[in-house]
Amino acid sequence: MLVAERYEKIVEWVDAQGSMRVTELSERCGVTEETIRRDLDKLEQAGRLRRSHGGAVTIKYKDEGQPEIPYPERAVTHAEEKRRIADEAVKLVESGDRIALDASTTAWYMAAGLPNIPLTVLTNSIKVAAELSNKEQIRVIATGGQLASKSLSFVGPLAERSLDAYHVDKVFLSCKGVHLTKGISESNELQALVKQKMISIADEVILLADSSKFNIQAFTRVAQIDSVSKVITDHGLDQEQVSMLEEQMIELIRV
């Protein structure tokens, strides 16, 4: 692959996924991570993307915010990390719990792994609700609302109002970006508002986020990081990020 062709591919992939890590770009391009870092520096200087810790972020939608990435595409991005995070999250669920799951692909993996025990699950995700439909001991409550076709979820005022009627022990949610000073953020304002409401009705907030999402600030803020009690992530965080989470008394679980 010629250098110019590699540049175009990198920008194309980053724009399509919103963000990508150096390691993933290195594997796709068949070059060293150091080469990718130099490529990203040059592409940032050219105004074609923005560097982030460990990777790059698209600037394609910097003025209007990023649109939602279609569900099938999100499901295969960092899939292995998401499955490990979801499996760990399942361990935090106890019989009799009332939990909320957002419309993230990690929440879908978590729903698939939930045992068939007495639970109440409140969700705005069609995928999560369908995944739980054959587990007869789990009571599923879907929010209803405006259908967001790309994420297969319900959003809007009706979804938000329906959440007001409930209280849950734990909410498990993901996001587009985690910035340790600027907070949790989403690419879509309607999704952010639903997540805000889920946080407000929960006793405990558990963030499910692979390390590629850290040091990213997406279009719409969901909440400050101190609203979270636990973060489940992979081993890609650097020591500075780990220390900042610990300083804020947030329990960090790495898988």
Tab-separated table of N, CA and C in Angstrom, residues 72-184:
chain	number	residue	atom	x	y	z
A	72	PRO	N	-25.008	-2.738	13.268
A	72	PRO	CA	-24.119	-3.831	12.854
A	72	PRO	C	-22.650	-3.430	12.847
A	73	GLU	N	-22.386	-2.176	12.489
A	73	GLU	CA	-20.998	-1.706	12.467
A	73	GLU	C	-20.452	-1.569	13.882
A	74	ARG	N	-21.272	-1.033	14.797
A	74	ARG	CA	-20.824	-0.899	16.188
A	74	ARG	C	-20.597	-2.261	16.838
A	75	ALA	N	-21.400	-3.245	16.450
A	75	ALA	CA	-21.335	-4.560	17.088
A	75	ALA	C	-20.010	-5.262	16.862
A	76	VAL	N	-19.343	-4.944	15.746
A	76	VAL	CA	-18.090	-5.630	15.439
A	76	VAL	C	-16.859	-4.789	15.767
A	77	THR	N	-17.061	-3.549	16.216
A	77	THR	CA	-15.946	-2.684	16.584
A	77	THR	C	-15.529	-2.984	18.023
A	78	HIS	N	-14.274	-3.380	18.214
A	78	HIS	CA	-13.753	-3.748	19.541
A	78	HIS	C	-14.656	-4.805	20.199
A	79	ALA	N	-15.135	-5.748	19.390
A	79	ALA	CA	-16.114	-6.725	19.867
A	79	ALA	C	-15.571	-7.581	21.016
A	80	GLU	N	-14.331	-8.013	20.922
A	80	GLU	CA	-13.784	-8.888	21.957
A	80	GLU	C	-13.714	-8.163	23.293
A	81	GLU	N	-13.264	-6.910	23.276
A	81	GLU	CA	-13.217	-6.133	24.519
A	81	GLU	C	-14.611	-5.942	25.094
A	82	LYS	N	-15.578	-5.645	24.229
A	82	LYS	CA	-16.948	-5.432	24.688
A	82	LYS	C	-17.523	-6.691	25.328
A	83	ARG	N	-17.232	-7.848	24.750
A	83	ARG	CA	-17.755	-9.101	25.316
A	83	ARG	C	-17.148	-9.366	26.696
A	84	ARG	N	-15.853	-9.123	26.842
A	84	ARG	CA	-15.228	-9.333	28.152
A	84	ARG	C	-15.801	-8.370	29.181
A	85	ILE	N	-15.994	-7.126	28.783
A	85	ILE	CA	-16.576	-6.131	29.689
A	85	ILE	C	-17.994	-6.539	30.078
A	86	ALA	N	-18.777	-6.990	29.109
A	86	ALA	CA	-20.157	-7.416	29.379
A	86	ALA	C	-20.188	-8.613	30.328
A	87	ASP	N	-19.303	-9.575	30.108
A	87	ASP	CA	-19.255	-10.758	30.978
A	87	ASP	C	-18.950	-10.350	32.420
A	88	GLU	N	-18.067	-9.378	32.586
A	88	GLU	CA	-17.726	-8.912	33.938
A	88	GLU	C	-18.913	-8.173	34.562
A	89	ALA	N	-19.627	-7.402	33.738
A	89	ALA	CA	-20.788	-6.665	34.247
A	89	ALA	C	-21.875	-7.609	34.745
A	90	VAL	N	-22.057	-8.721	34.051
A	90	VAL	CA	-23.072	-9.705	34.459
A	90	VAL	C	-22.827	-10.185	35.886
A	91	LYS	N	-21.557	-10.263	36.277
A	91	LYS	CA	-21.223	-10.725	37.631
A	91	LYS	C	-21.736	-9.782	38.719
A	92	LEU	N	-22.039	-8.550	38.353
A	92	LEU	CA	-22.512	-7.559	39.325
A	92	LEU	C	-24.023	-7.598	39.509
A	93	VAL	N	-24.711	-8.428	38.731
A	93	VAL	CA	-26.170	-8.520	38.796
A	93	VAL	C	-26.566	-9.644	39.741
A	94	GLU	N	-27.466	-9.339	40.675
A	94	GLU	CA	-27.924	-10.322	41.659
A	94	GLU	C	-29.404	-10.605	41.458
A	95	SER	N	-29.811	-11.778	41.864
A	95	SER	CA	-31.218	-12.152	41.775
A	95	SER	C	-32.085	-11.117	42.497
A	96	GLY	N	-33.150	-10.694	41.848
A	96	GLY	CA	-34.052	-9.700	42.419
A	96	GLY	C	-33.709	-8.270	42.061
A	97	ASP	N	-32.573	-8.056	41.413
A	97	ASP	CA	-32.176	-6.695	41.038
A	97	ASP	C	-33.145	-6.093	40.029
A	98	ARG	N	-33.246	-4.774	40.103
A	98	ARG	CA	-33.913	-3.981	39.070
A	98	ARG	C	-32.803	-3.191	38.391
A	99	ILE	N	-32.603	-3.424	37.093
A	99	ILE	CA	-31.499	-2.783	36.390
A	99	ILE	C	-31.988	-2.087	35.128
A	100	ALA	N	-31.210	-1.120	34.689
A	100	ALA	CA	-31.468	-0.459	33.408
A	100	ALA	C	-30.290	-0.737	32.482
A	101	LEU	N	-30.597	-1.032	31.233
A	101	LEU	CA	-29.579	-1.241	30.209
A	101	LEU	C	-29.838	-0.271	29.063
A	102	ASP	N	-28.807	0.415	28.623
A	102	ASP	CA	-28.986	1.353	27.523
A	102	ASP	C	-28.976	0.621	26.180
A	103	ALA	N	-28.854	1.372	25.096
A	103	ALA	CA	-28.938	0.779	23.757
A	103	ALA	C	-27.563	0.516	23.149
A	104	SER	N	-26.544	0.417	23.974
A	104	SER	CA	-25.199	0.155	23.468
A	104	SER	C	-25.049	-1.310	23.076
A	105	THR	N	-24.072	-1.588	22.220
A	105	THR	CA	-23.807	-2.974	21.852
A	105	THR	C	-23.260	-3.754	23.039
A	106	THR	N	-22.552	-3.079	23.945
A	106	THR	CA	-22.053	-3.770	25.142
A	106	THR	C	-23.208	-4.220	26.019
A	107	ALA	N	-24.249	-3.389	26.129
A	107	ALA	CA	-25.438	-3.783	26.893
A	107	ALA	C	-26.129	-4.983	26.247
A	108	TRP	N	-26.104	-5.038	24.917
A	108	TRP	CA	-26.681	-6.194	24.218
A	108	TRP	C	-25.895	-7.459	24.540
A	109	TYR	N	-24.562	-7.373	24.505
A	109	TYR	CA	-23.745	-8.529	24.895
A	109	TYR	C	-24.044	-8.922	26.348
A	110	MET	N	-24.246	-7.931	27.192
A	110	MET	CA	-24.557	-8.210	28.594
A	110	MET	C	-25.902	-8.924	28.723
A	111	ALA	N	-26.900	-8.454	27.968
A	111	ALA	CA	-28.218	-9.093	28.000
A	111	ALA	C	-28.130	-10.559	27.596
A	112	ALA	N	-27.299	-10.828	26.588
A	112	ALA	CA	-27.131	-12.209	26.143
A	112	ALA	C	-26.530	-13.082	27.230
A	113	GLY	N	-25.704	-12.495	28.082
A	113	GLY	CA	-25.039	-13.261	29.120
A	113	GLY	C	-25.770	-13.335	30.442
A	114	LEU	N	-26.851	-12.590	30.583
A	114	LEU	CA	-27.589	-12.623	31.850
A	114	LEU	C	-28.216	-13.996	32.075
A	115	PRO	N	-28.065	-14.547	33.277
A	115	PRO	CA	-28.721	-15.832	33.558
A	115	PRO	C	-30.225	-15.648	33.694
A	116	ASN	N	-30.955	-16.724	33.535
A	116	ASN	CA	-32.410	-16.676	33.643
A	116	ASN	C	-32.802	-16.746	35.115
A	117	ILE	N	-32.682	-15.603	35.790
A	117	ILE	CA	-33.010	-15.488	37.215
A	117	ILE	C	-33.999	-14.339	37.389
A	118	PRO	N	-34.663	-14.255	38.552
A	118	PRO	CA	-35.629	-13.168	38.754
A	118	PRO	C	-34.954	-11.796	38.695
A	119	LEU	N	-35.279	-11.029	37.678
A	119	LEU	CA	-34.750	-9.686	37.484
A	119	LEU	C	-35.824	-8.821	36.834
A	120	THR	N	-35.696	-7.517	37.009
A	120	THR	CA	-36.454	-6.570	36.201
A	120	THR	C	-35.454	-5.762	35.401
A	121	VAL	N	-35.637	-5.742	34.082
A	121	VAL	CA	-34.722	-5.015	33.201
A	121	VAL	C	-35.505	-3.941	32.463
A	122	LEU	N	-35.086	-2.712	32.659
A	122	LEU	CA	-35.677	-1.557	31.983
A	122	LEU	C	-34.714	-1.120	30.882
A	123	THR	N	-35.204	-0.994	29.667
A	123	THR	CA	-34.300	-0.674	28.556
A	123	THR	C	-35.005	0.140	27.481
A	124	ASN	N	-34.210	0.895	26.722
A	124	ASN	CA	-34.725	1.582	25.533
A	124	ASN	C	-34.223	0.911	24.259
A	125	SER	N	-33.677	-0.293	24.406
A	125	SER	CA	-33.077	-1.001	23.277
A	125	SER	C	-33.961	-2.137	22.783
A	126	ILE	N	-34.281	-2.115	21.503
A	126	ILE	CA	-35.029	-3.218	20.898
A	126	ILE	C	-34.196	-4.496	20.950
A	127	LYS	N	-32.896	-4.390	20.687
A	127	LYS	CA	-32.019	-5.557	20.681
A	127	LYS	C	-31.937	-6.199	22.058
A	128	VAL	N	-31.819	-5.391	23.090
A	128	VAL	CA	-31.752	-5.925	24.453
A	128	VAL	C	-33.064	-6.614	24.807
A	129	ALA	N	-34.185	-5.957	24.524
A	129	ALA	CA	-35.489	-6.544	24.847
A	129	ALA	C	-35.689	-7.871	24.130
A	130	ALA	N	-35.316	-7.939	22.855
A	130	ALA	CA	-35.459	-9.181	22.098
A	130	ALA	C	-34.550	-10.269	22.651
A	131	GLU	N	-33.350	-9.905	23.042
A	131	GLU	CA	-32.391	-10.871	23.580
A	131	GLU	C	-32.913	-11.514	24.863
A	132	LEU	N	-33.647	-10.739	25.649
A	132	LEU	CA	-34.142	-11.236	26.946
A	132	LEU	C	-35.513	-11.906	26.834
A	133	SER	N	-36.109	-11.887	25.674
A	133	SER	CA	-37.494	-12.337	25.539
A	133	SER	C	-37.694	-13.817	25.822
A	134	ASN	N	-36.632	-14.612	25.694
A	134	ASN	CA	-36.780	-16.051	25.955
A	134	ASN	C	-36.334	-16.447	27.361
A	135	LYS	N	-36.074	-15.476	28.209
A	135	LYS	CA	-35.691	-15.750	29.601
A	135	LYS	C	-36.887	-15.402	30.482
A	136	GLU	N	-37.688	-16.438	30.772
A	136	GLU	CA	-39.011	-16.203	31.349
A	136	GLU	C	-38.988	-15.622	32.753
A	137	GLN	N	-37.879	-15.761	33.469
A	137	GLN	CA	-37.829	-15.207	34.821
A	137	GLN	C	-37.459	-13.725	34.837
A	138	ILE	N	-37.057	-13.197	33.703
A	138	ILE	CA	-36.666	-11.788	33.630
A	138	ILE	C	-37.841	-10.962	33.109
A	139	ARG	N	-38.253	-10.013	33.916
A	139	ARG	CA	-39.322	-9.093	33.520
A	139	ARG	C	-38.680	-7.949	32.733
A	140	VAL	N	-39.132	-7.740	31.503
A	140	VAL	CA	-38.543	-6.724	30.627
A	140	VAL	C	-39.543	-5.590	30.435
A	141	ILE	N	-39.071	-4.377	30.660
A	141	ILE	CA	-39.881	-3.179	30.432
A	141	ILE	C	-39.155	-2.318	29.404
A	142	ALA	N	-39.806	-2.082	28.261
A	142	ALA	CA	-39.226	-1.233	27.217
A	142	ALA	C	-39.847	0.157	27.313
A	143	THR	N	-39.050	1.168	27.030
A	143	THR	CA	-39.512	2.533	27.242
A	143	THR	C	-40.550	2.983	26.232
A	144	GLY	N	-40.451	2.520	24.987
A	144	GLY	CA	-41.242	3.135	23.936
A	144	GLY	C	-40.649	4.500	23.597
A	145	GLY	N	-41.209	5.140	22.580
A	145	GLY	CA	-40.706	6.436	22.161
A	145	GLY	C	-40.426	6.460	20.674
A	146	GLN	N	-39.662	7.429	20.251
A	146	GLN	CA	-39.282	7.569	18.845
A	146	GLN	C	-38.206	6.552	18.500
A	147	LEU	N	-38.391	5.812	17.408
A	147	LEU	CA	-37.425	4.797	17.018
A	147	LEU	C	-36.234	5.440	16.310
A	148	ALA	N	-35.043	5.191	16.868
A	148	ALA	CA	-33.800	5.572	16.203
A	148	ALA	C	-33.324	4.351	15.431
A	149	SER	N	-33.477	4.379	14.109
A	149	SER	CA	-33.299	3.168	13.317
A	149	SER	C	-31.865	2.646	13.318
A	150	LYS	N	-30.880	3.542	13.354
A	150	LYS	CA	-29.500	3.084	13.295
A	150	LYS	C	-29.085	2.343	14.557
A	151	SER	N	-29.584	2.788	15.715
A	151	SER	CA	-29.210	2.144	16.974
A	151	SER	C	-30.261	1.155	17.454
A	152	LEU	N	-31.390	1.047	16.717
A	152	LEU	CA	-32.490	0.153	17.119
A	152	LEU	C	-32.899	0.425	18.565
A	153	SER	N	-33.132	1.698	18.853
A	153	SER	CA	-33.473	2.097	20.221
A	153	SER	C	-34.582	3.135	20.208
A	154	PHE	N	-35.169	3.342	21.380
A	154	PHE	CA	-36.200	4.358	21.549
A	154	PHE	C	-35.600	5.587	22.236
A	155	VAL	N	-35.907	6.741	21.694
A	155	VAL	CA	-35.402	7.999	22.240
A	155	VAL	C	-36.538	9.016	22.234
A	156	GLY	N	-36.253	10.219	22.687
A	156	GLY	CA	-37.232	11.289	22.630
A	156	GLY	C	-38.007	11.466	23.922
A	157	PRO	N	-38.923	12.451	23.943
A	157	PRO	CA	-39.654	12.789	25.177
A	157	PRO	C	-40.430	11.633	25.789
A	158	LEU	N	-41.051	10.788	24.974
A	158	LEU	CA	-41.816	9.669	25.524
A	158	LEU	C	-40.896	8.686	26.241
A	159	ALA	N	-39.746	8.378	25.642
A	159	ALA	CA	-38.786	7.481	26.295
A	159	ALA	C	-38.314	8.080	27.613
A	160	GLU	N	-38.041	9.374	27.616
A	160	GLU	CA	-37.562	10.028	28.838
A	160	GLU	C	-38.639	10.041	29.916
A	161	ARG	N	-39.885	10.364	29.531
A	161	ARG	CA	-40.967	10.403	30.510
A	161	ARG	C	-41.252	9.026	31.097
A	162	SER	N	-41.146	7.996	30.282
A	162	SER	CA	-41.427	6.647	30.782
A	162	SER	C	-40.397	6.234	31.835
A	163	LEU	N	-39.152	6.682	31.675
A	163	LEU	CA	-38.117	6.358	32.662
A	163	LEU	C	-38.403	7.025	34.005
A	164	ASP	N	-39.067	8.185	33.973
A	164	ASP	CA	-39.394	8.897	35.214
A	164	ASP	C	-40.275	8.080	36.150
A	165	ALA	N	-40.985	7.103	35.609
A	165	ALA	CA	-41.913	6.310	36.427
A	165	ALA	C	-41.212	5.219	37.227
A	166	TYR	N	-39.912	5.042	37.034
A	166	TYR	CA	-39.223	3.894	37.637
A	166	TYR	C	-38.009	4.310	38.472
A	167	HIS	N	-37.593	3.354	39.294
A	167	HIS	CA	-36.346	3.483	40.055
A	167	HIS	C	-35.628	2.146	39.941
A	168	VAL	N	-34.329	2.172	39.671
A	168	VAL	CA	-33.569	0.930	39.518
A	168	VAL	C	-32.388	0.907	40.483
A	169	ASP	N	-31.949	-0.312	40.776
A	169	ASP	CA	-30.788	-0.467	41.660
A	169	ASP	C	-29.497	-0.090	40.940
A	170	LYS	N	-29.386	-0.496	39.670
A	170	LYS	CA	-28.152	-0.293	38.918
A	170	LYS	C	-28.491	0.053	37.473
A	171	VAL	N	-27.715	0.941	36.906
A	171	VAL	CA	-27.789	1.181	35.470
A	171	VAL	C	-26.437	0.829	34.870
A	172	PHE	N	-26.477	0.094	33.765
A	172	PHE	CA	-25.275	-0.271	33.011
A	172	PHE	C	-25.363	0.457	31.670
A	173	LEU	N	-24.400	1.317	31.403
A	173	LEU	CA	-24.453	2.074	30.161
A	173	LEU	C	-23.063	2.270	29.576
A	174	SER	N	-23.042	2.522	28.282
A	174	SER	CA	-21.809	2.851	27.600
A	174	SER	C	-21.944	4.249	27.015
A	175	CYS	N	-21.004	4.650	26.183
A	175	CYS	CA	-21.014	6.006	25.660
A	175	CYS	C	-20.074	6.092	24.466
A	176	LYS	N	-20.003	7.261	23.879
A	176	LYS	CA	-19.087	7.488	22.762
A	176	LYS	C	-17.703	7.911	23.259
A	177	GLY	N	-17.688	8.711	24.328
A	177	GLY	CA	-16.407	9.202	24.829
A	177	GLY	C	-16.380	9.306	26.337
A	178	VAL	N	-15.197	9.074	26.911
A	178	VAL	CA	-14.974	9.234	28.353
A	178	VAL	C	-13.773	10.155	28.519
A	179	HIS	N	-14.032	11.341	29.050
A	179	HIS	CA	-12.949	12.290	29.315
A	179	HIS	C	-12.939	12.532	30.819
A	180	LEU	N	-11.792	12.349	31.444
A	180	LEU	CA	-11.751	12.337	32.904
A	180	LEU	C	-11.933	13.711	33.533
A	181	THR	N	-11.884	14.771	32.749
A	181	THR	CA	-12.208	16.096	33.285
A	181	THR	C	-13.480	16.667	32.665
A	182	LYS	N	-13.778	16.290	31.417
A	182	LYS	CA	-14.950	16.852	30.733
A	182	LYS	C	-16.153	15.930	30.745
A	183	GLY	N	-15.984	14.710	31.229
A	183	GLY	CA	-17.117	13.841	31.470
A	183	GLY	C	-17.411	12.817	30.385
A	184	ILE	N	-18.578	12.191	30.543
A	184	ILE	CA	-19.059	11.164	29.622
A	184	ILE	C	-19.848	11.854	28.522
